[in-house]
XYZ file of C-alpha atoms in Angstrom:
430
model
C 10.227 -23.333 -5.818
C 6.784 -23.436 -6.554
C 5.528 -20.298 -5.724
C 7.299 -18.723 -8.697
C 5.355 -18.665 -11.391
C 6.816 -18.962 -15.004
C 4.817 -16.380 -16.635
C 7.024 -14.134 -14.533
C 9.916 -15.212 -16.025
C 8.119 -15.230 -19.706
C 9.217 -13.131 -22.378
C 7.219 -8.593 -22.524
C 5.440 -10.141 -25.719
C 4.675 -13.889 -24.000
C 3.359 -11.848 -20.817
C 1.144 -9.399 -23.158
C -0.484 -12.143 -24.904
C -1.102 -14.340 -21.725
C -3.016 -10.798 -20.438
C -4.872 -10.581 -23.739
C -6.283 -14.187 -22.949
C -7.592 -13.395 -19.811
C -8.890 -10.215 -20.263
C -11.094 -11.622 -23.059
C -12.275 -14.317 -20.467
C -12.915 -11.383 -18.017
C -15.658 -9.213 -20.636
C -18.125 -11.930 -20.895
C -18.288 -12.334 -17.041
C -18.700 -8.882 -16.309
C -21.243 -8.489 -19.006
C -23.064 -12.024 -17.823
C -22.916 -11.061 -13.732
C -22.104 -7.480 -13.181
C -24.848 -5.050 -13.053
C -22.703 -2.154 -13.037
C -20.758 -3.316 -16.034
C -23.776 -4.146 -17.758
C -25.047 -0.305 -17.549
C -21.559 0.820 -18.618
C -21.240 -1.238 -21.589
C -24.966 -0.490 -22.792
C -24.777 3.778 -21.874
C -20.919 3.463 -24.388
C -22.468 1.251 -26.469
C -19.619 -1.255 -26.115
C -19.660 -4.439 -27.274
C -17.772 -6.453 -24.428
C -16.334 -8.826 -27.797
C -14.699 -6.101 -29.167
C -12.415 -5.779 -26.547
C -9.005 -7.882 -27.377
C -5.883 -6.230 -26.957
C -5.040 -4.197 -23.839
C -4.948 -1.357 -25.949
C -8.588 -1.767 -26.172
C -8.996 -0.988 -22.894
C -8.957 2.533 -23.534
C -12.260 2.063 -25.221
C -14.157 1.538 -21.724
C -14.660 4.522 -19.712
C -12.656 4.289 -15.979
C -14.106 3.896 -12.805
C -13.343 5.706 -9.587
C -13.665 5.273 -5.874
C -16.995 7.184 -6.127
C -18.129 4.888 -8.581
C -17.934 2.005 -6.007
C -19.027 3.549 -3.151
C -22.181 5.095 -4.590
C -23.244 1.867 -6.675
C -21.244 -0.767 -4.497
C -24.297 -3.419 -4.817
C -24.054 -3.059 -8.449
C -20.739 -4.081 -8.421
C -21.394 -7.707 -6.939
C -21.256 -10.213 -9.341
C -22.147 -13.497 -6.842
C -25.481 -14.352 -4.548
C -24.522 -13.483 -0.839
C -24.786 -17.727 -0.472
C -21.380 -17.938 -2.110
C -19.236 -15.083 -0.460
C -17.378 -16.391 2.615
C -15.756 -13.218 3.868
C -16.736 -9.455 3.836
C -14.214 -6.811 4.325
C -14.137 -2.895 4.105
C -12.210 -0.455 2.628
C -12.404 3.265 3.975
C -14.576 5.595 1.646
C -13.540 8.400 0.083
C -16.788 9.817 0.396
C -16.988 8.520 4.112
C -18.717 5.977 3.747
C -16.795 2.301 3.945
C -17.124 0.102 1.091
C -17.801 -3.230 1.084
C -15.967 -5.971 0.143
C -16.965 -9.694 -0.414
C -14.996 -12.259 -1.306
C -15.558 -16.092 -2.389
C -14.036 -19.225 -1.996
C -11.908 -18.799 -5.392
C -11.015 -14.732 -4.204
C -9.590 -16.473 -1.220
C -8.293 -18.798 -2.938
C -6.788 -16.631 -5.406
C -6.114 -14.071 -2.076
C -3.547 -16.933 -0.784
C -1.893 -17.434 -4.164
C -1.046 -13.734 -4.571
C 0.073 -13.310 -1.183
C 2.258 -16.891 -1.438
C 4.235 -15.906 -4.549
C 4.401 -12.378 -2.677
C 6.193 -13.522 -0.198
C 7.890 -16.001 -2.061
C 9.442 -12.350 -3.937
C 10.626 -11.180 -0.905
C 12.733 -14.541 0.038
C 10.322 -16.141 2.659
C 10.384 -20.099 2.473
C 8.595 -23.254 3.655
C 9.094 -24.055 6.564
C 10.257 -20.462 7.772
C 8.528 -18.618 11.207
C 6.906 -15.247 10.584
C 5.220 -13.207 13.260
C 2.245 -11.408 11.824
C 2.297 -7.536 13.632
C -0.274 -6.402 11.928
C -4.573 -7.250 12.547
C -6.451 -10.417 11.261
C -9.862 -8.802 12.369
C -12.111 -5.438 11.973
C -12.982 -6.531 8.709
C -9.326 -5.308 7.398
C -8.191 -8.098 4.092
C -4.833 -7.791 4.708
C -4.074 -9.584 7.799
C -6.159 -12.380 6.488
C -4.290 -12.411 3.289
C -0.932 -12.761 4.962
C -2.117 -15.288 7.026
C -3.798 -17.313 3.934
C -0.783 -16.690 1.686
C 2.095 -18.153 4.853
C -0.167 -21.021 5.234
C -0.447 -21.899 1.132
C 3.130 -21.657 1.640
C 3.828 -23.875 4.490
C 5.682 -20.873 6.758
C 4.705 -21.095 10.279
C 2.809 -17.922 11.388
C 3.481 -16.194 15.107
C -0.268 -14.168 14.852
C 0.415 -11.563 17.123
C -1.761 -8.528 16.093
C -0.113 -4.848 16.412
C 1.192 -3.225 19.221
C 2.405 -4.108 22.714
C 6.332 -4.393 22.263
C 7.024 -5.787 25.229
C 4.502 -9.054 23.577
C 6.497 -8.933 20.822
C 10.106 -9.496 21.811
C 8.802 -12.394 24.364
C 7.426 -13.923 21.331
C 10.016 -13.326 19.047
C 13.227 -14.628 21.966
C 10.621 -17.648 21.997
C 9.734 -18.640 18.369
C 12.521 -17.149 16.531
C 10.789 -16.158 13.914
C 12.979 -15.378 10.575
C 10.602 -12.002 9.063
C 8.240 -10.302 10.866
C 5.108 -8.425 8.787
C 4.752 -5.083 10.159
C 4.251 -1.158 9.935
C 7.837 0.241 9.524
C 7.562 3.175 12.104
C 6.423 -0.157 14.926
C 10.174 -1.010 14.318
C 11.186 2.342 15.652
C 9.421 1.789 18.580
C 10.608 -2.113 19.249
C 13.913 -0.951 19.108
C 13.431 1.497 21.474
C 11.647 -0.811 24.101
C 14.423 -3.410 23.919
C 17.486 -0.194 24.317
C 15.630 0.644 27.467
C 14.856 -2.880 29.024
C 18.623 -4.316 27.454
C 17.014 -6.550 25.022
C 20.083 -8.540 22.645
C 17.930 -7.346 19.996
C 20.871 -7.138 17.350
C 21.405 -10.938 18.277
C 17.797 -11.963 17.456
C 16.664 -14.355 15.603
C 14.818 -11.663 12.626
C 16.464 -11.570 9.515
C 14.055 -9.108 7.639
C 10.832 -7.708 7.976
C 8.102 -7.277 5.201
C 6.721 -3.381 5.333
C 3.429 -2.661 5.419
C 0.914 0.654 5.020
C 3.871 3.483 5.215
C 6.841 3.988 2.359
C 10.788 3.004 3.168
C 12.032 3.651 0.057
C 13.082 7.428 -2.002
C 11.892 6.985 -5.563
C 15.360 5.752 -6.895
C 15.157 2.723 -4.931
C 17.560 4.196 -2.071
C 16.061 3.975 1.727
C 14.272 7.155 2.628
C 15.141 8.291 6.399
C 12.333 6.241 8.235
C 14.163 3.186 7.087
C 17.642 4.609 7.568
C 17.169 5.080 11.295
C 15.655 1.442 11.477
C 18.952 0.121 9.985
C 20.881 2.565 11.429
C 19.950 0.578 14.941
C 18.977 -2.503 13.737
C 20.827 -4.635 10.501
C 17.950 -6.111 9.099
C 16.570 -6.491 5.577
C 13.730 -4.167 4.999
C 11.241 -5.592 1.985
C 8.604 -2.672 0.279
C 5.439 -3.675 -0.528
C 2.512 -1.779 -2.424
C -1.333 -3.560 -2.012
C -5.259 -2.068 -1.747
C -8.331 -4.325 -1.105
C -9.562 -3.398 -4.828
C -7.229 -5.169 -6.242
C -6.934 -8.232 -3.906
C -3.140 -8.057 -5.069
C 0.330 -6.801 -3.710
C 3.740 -5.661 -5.486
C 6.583 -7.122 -3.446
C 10.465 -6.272 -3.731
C 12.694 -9.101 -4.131
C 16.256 -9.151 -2.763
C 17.027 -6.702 -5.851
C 14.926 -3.700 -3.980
C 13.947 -2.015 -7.067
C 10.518 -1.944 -6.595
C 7.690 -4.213 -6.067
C 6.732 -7.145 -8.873
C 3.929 -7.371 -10.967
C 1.752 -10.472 -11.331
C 0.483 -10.313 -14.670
C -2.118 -13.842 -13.785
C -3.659 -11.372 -11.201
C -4.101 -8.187 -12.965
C -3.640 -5.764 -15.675
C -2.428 -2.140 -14.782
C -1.915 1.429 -16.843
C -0.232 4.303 -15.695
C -2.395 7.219 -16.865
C -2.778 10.927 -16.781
C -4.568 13.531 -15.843
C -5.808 13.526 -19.316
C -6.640 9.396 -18.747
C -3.905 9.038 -21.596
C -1.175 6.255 -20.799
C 1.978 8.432 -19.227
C 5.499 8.056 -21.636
C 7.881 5.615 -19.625
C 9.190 7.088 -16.950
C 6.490 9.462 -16.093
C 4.436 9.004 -13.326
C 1.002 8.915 -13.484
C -1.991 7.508 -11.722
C -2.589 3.675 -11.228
C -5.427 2.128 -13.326
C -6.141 -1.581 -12.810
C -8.372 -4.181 -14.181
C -8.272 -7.772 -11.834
C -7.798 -10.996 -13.431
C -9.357 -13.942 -11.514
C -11.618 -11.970 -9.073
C -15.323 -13.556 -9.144
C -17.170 -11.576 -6.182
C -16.106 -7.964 -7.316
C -13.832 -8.022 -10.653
C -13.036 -4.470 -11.276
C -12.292 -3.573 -15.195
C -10.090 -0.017 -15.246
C -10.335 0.775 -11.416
C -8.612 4.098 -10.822
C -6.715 3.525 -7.668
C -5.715 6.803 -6.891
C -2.390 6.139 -5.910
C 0.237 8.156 -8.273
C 3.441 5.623 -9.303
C 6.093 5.565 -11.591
C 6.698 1.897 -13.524
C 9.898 0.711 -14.272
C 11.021 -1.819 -16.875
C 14.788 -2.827 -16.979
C 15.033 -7.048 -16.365
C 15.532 -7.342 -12.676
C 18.318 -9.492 -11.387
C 15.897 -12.036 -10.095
C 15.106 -13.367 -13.188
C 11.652 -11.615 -13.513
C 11.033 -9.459 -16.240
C 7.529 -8.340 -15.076
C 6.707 -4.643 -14.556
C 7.790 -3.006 -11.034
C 6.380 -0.306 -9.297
C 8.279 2.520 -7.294
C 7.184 4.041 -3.899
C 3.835 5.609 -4.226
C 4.806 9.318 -5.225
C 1.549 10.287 -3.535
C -2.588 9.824 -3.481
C -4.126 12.161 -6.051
C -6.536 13.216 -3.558
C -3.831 14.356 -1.150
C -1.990 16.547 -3.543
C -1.458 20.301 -1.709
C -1.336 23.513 -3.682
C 0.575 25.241 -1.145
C 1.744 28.794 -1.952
C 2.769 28.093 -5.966
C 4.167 24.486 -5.126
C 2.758 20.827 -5.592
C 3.400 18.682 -2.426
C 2.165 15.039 -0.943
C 2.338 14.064 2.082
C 5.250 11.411 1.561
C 7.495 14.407 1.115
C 6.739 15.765 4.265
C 6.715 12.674 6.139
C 10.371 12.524 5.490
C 11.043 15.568 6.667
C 9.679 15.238 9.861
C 10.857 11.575 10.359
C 14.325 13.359 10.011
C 13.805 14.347 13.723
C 15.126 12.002 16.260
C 13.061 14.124 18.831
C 9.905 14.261 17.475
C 8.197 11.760 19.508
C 4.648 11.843 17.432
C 3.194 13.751 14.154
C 0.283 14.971 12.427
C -0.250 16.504 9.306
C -3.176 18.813 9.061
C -4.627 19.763 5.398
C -7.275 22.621 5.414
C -8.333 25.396 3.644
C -8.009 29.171 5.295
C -10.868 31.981 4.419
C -10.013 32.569 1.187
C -9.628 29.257 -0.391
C -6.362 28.049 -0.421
C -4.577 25.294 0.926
C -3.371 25.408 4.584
C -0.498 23.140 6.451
C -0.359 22.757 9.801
C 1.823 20.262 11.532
C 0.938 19.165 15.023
C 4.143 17.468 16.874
C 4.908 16.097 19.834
C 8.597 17.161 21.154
C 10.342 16.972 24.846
C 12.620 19.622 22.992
C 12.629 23.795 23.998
C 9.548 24.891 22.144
C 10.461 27.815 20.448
C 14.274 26.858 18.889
C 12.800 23.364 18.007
C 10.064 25.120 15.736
C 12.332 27.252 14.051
C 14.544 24.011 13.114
C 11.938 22.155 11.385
C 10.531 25.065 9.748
C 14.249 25.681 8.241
C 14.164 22.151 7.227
C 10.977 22.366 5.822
C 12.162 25.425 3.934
C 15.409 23.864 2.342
C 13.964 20.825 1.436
C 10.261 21.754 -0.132
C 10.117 25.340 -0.415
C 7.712 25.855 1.807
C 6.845 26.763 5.664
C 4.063 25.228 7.374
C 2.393 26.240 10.396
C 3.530 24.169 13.448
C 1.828 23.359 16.358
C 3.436 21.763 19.728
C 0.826 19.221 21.120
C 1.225 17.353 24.565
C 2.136 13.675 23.261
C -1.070 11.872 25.618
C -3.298 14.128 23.792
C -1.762 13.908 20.270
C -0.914 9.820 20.115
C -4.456 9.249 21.220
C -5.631 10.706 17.949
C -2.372 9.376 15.610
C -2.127 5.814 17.050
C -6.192 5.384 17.432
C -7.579 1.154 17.654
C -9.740 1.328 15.056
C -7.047 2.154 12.698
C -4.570 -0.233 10.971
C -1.728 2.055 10.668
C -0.836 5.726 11.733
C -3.207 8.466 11.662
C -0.595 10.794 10.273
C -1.997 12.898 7.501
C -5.915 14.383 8.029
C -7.426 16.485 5.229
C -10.022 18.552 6.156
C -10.707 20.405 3.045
């Protein structure tokens, strides 16, 4: 199969090496074409030649989220005449930052998403309905549709939501996978129990996750994909991604995490101290793109906190693979002594076959500290109900949360809103 590359399947030092060779094609092209590498190098006084190994790396300073939101012209490296699409990412700050991509990114955008898929067992010639948006200036839908093309899948574009729409397209075009947000599975299944759908007699054979965690951080399913399988026996494929890096970790059949492409991009695992973390620590993802002409990015901080692992996977791969996100830096909760992220709690309250709808609420109270308040939606007696999850909350994370009962109209308005591309389920207000 094409779309498995052999530098995958080269040996730690062949892999390094290959890295080494492209990040030294990568220095002169920022310093030639990037005005925000430019300053960098000049205020550190580094010479962009001197830069070799990927140990040199830590020579360069990092750059953040801010950094590209505040100078995000700077970080353009092509005239507007050659960029084809724009996207956004949200802003930290607010503010949405803007992505442009040319021919080559898409180009290159295809190929990652291709051998992506490839990981996860999809074929030529196989049918895969896309749940998930192609438009509002979101690069992922676009991705998967470039990558299932490159490949020669057939693609169902059906765009998220509306269950009913998707089981009259899937009893028509039988597709094998379906691309989707897990939690949308939750409520397929439950459209097709109530209208006696032969759902467990479909055509699907797996479905490649999008935007929300399936997986516990030794590789066993966490409860949101329990209760899919629980209803419906299909394979259930995690994937990690971010516009920044215009690349995505996959699972293969193994399930031990999602793939590294070392032709698209060089990571580090750092801490707090910007030091690389000892294997098997987690740490904070730090990449630097390989390939990217609009906006290359050289030691982006991504803000996501992972854990790497290294053992040869059965697949044949022996690239790097990357666990469940543990959580976003900039969500982390000091709440009462203990360190939480929302993942944690997400679990808990995904535990609940009654809660129809969630929201977790970060804010800080008078004095300072960190406040949790969970908003749920529940046909369940009120007062009993709260007292359950609080218990739950208790045993599992040491902690008790506020909890607020919210009429489901009013709350899924604000947790399922258009403009969005997955669930509004965390808020942080502090």
């Amino acid at each position: 199969m094409e779309f498995y590359p052999a530098i995958e399947k080269s040996g730690i030092e062949e892999i390094k090496k290959f890295q080494e060779q492209k990040l030294q094609e990568l220095m002169p092209y920022l310093e030639t074409h990037s005005p925000f590498y430019q300053k960098l190098f000049k205020e550190n006084n580094i010479n962009p030649a001197d830069i070799r190994t990927l140990e040199d790396l830590q020579k360069i300073p990092t750059t953040t989220k801010n950094d590209l939101q505040q100078y995000n012209h700077d970080f353009f490296c092509i005239t507007p005449d050659k960029i084809v699409d724009y996207s956004t990412t949200s802003g930290t700050l607010g503010d949405p930052v803007t992505f442009g991509l040319s021919d080559g990114d898409l180009e290159r955008l295809a190929y990652n998403e291709a051998i992506s898929f490839a990981c996860a067992g999809i074929q030529k010639g196989d049918v895969v309905q896309m749940i998930t948006t192609i438009d509002k200036r979101f690069m992922a839908g676009l991705a998967y549709f470039l990558g299932l093309r490159k490949m020669g899948a057939s693609v169902v574009r059906m765009g998220p939501g509306i269950p009913e729409l998707q089981w009259d397209s899937i009893f028509r075009y039988k597709p094998k996978y379906l691309i989707t947000v897990p939690s949308f599975l939750l409520k397929m299944i439950d459209y097709a129990e109530k209208h006696s759908l032969d759902y467990k007699n479909s055509s699907v054979y797996g479905a490649v996750c999008i935007g929300e965690s399936i997986k516990n951080q030794d590789f066993t399913d966490n409860i949101l994909s329990q209760k899919i399988k629980e209803k419906w026996d299909i394979k259930l494929f995690s994937t990690y991604a971010s516009t920044e890096m215009s690349t995505a970790f996959t699972e293969c059949e193994f399930q031990i995490g999602g793939h590294h492409h070392p032709e698209l991009i060089i990571t580090e695992i750092l801490d707090d101290n910007e030091n690389p973390v000892r294997e098997g620590e987690s740490g904070e993802l730090t990449i630097t793109t390989l390939g990217v002409e609009a906006i290359p990015l050289l030691r982006f901080k991504t803000g996501d906190v992972v854990k790497a692992h290294y053992e040869p996977c059965g697949c044949g791969r022996n690239t790097m693979r990357l666990g469940p996100v543990v959580g976003r830096k900039q969500q982390m909760i000091k709440y009462k002594g203990t360190t939480l992220y929302p993942p944690a709690m997400n679990d808990i309250l995904n535990d609940f076959n009654t809660i129809s709808c969630y929201q977790i609420v970060i804010q800080s109270n008078e004095i300072g500290l960190d406040e949790i308040i969970i908003k749920l939606s529940t046909e369940q007696e009120h007062e009993t109900f709260v007292n359950e999850v609080r218990d739950h909350f208790r045993a599992k994370l040491r902690v008790s949360p506020k909890i607020e009962i919210i009429d489901f109209d009013i709350l899924s308005k604000t947790v399922f809103n258009p403009n969005s591309r997955k669930p509004i389920t965390f808020i942080d207000l502090r």
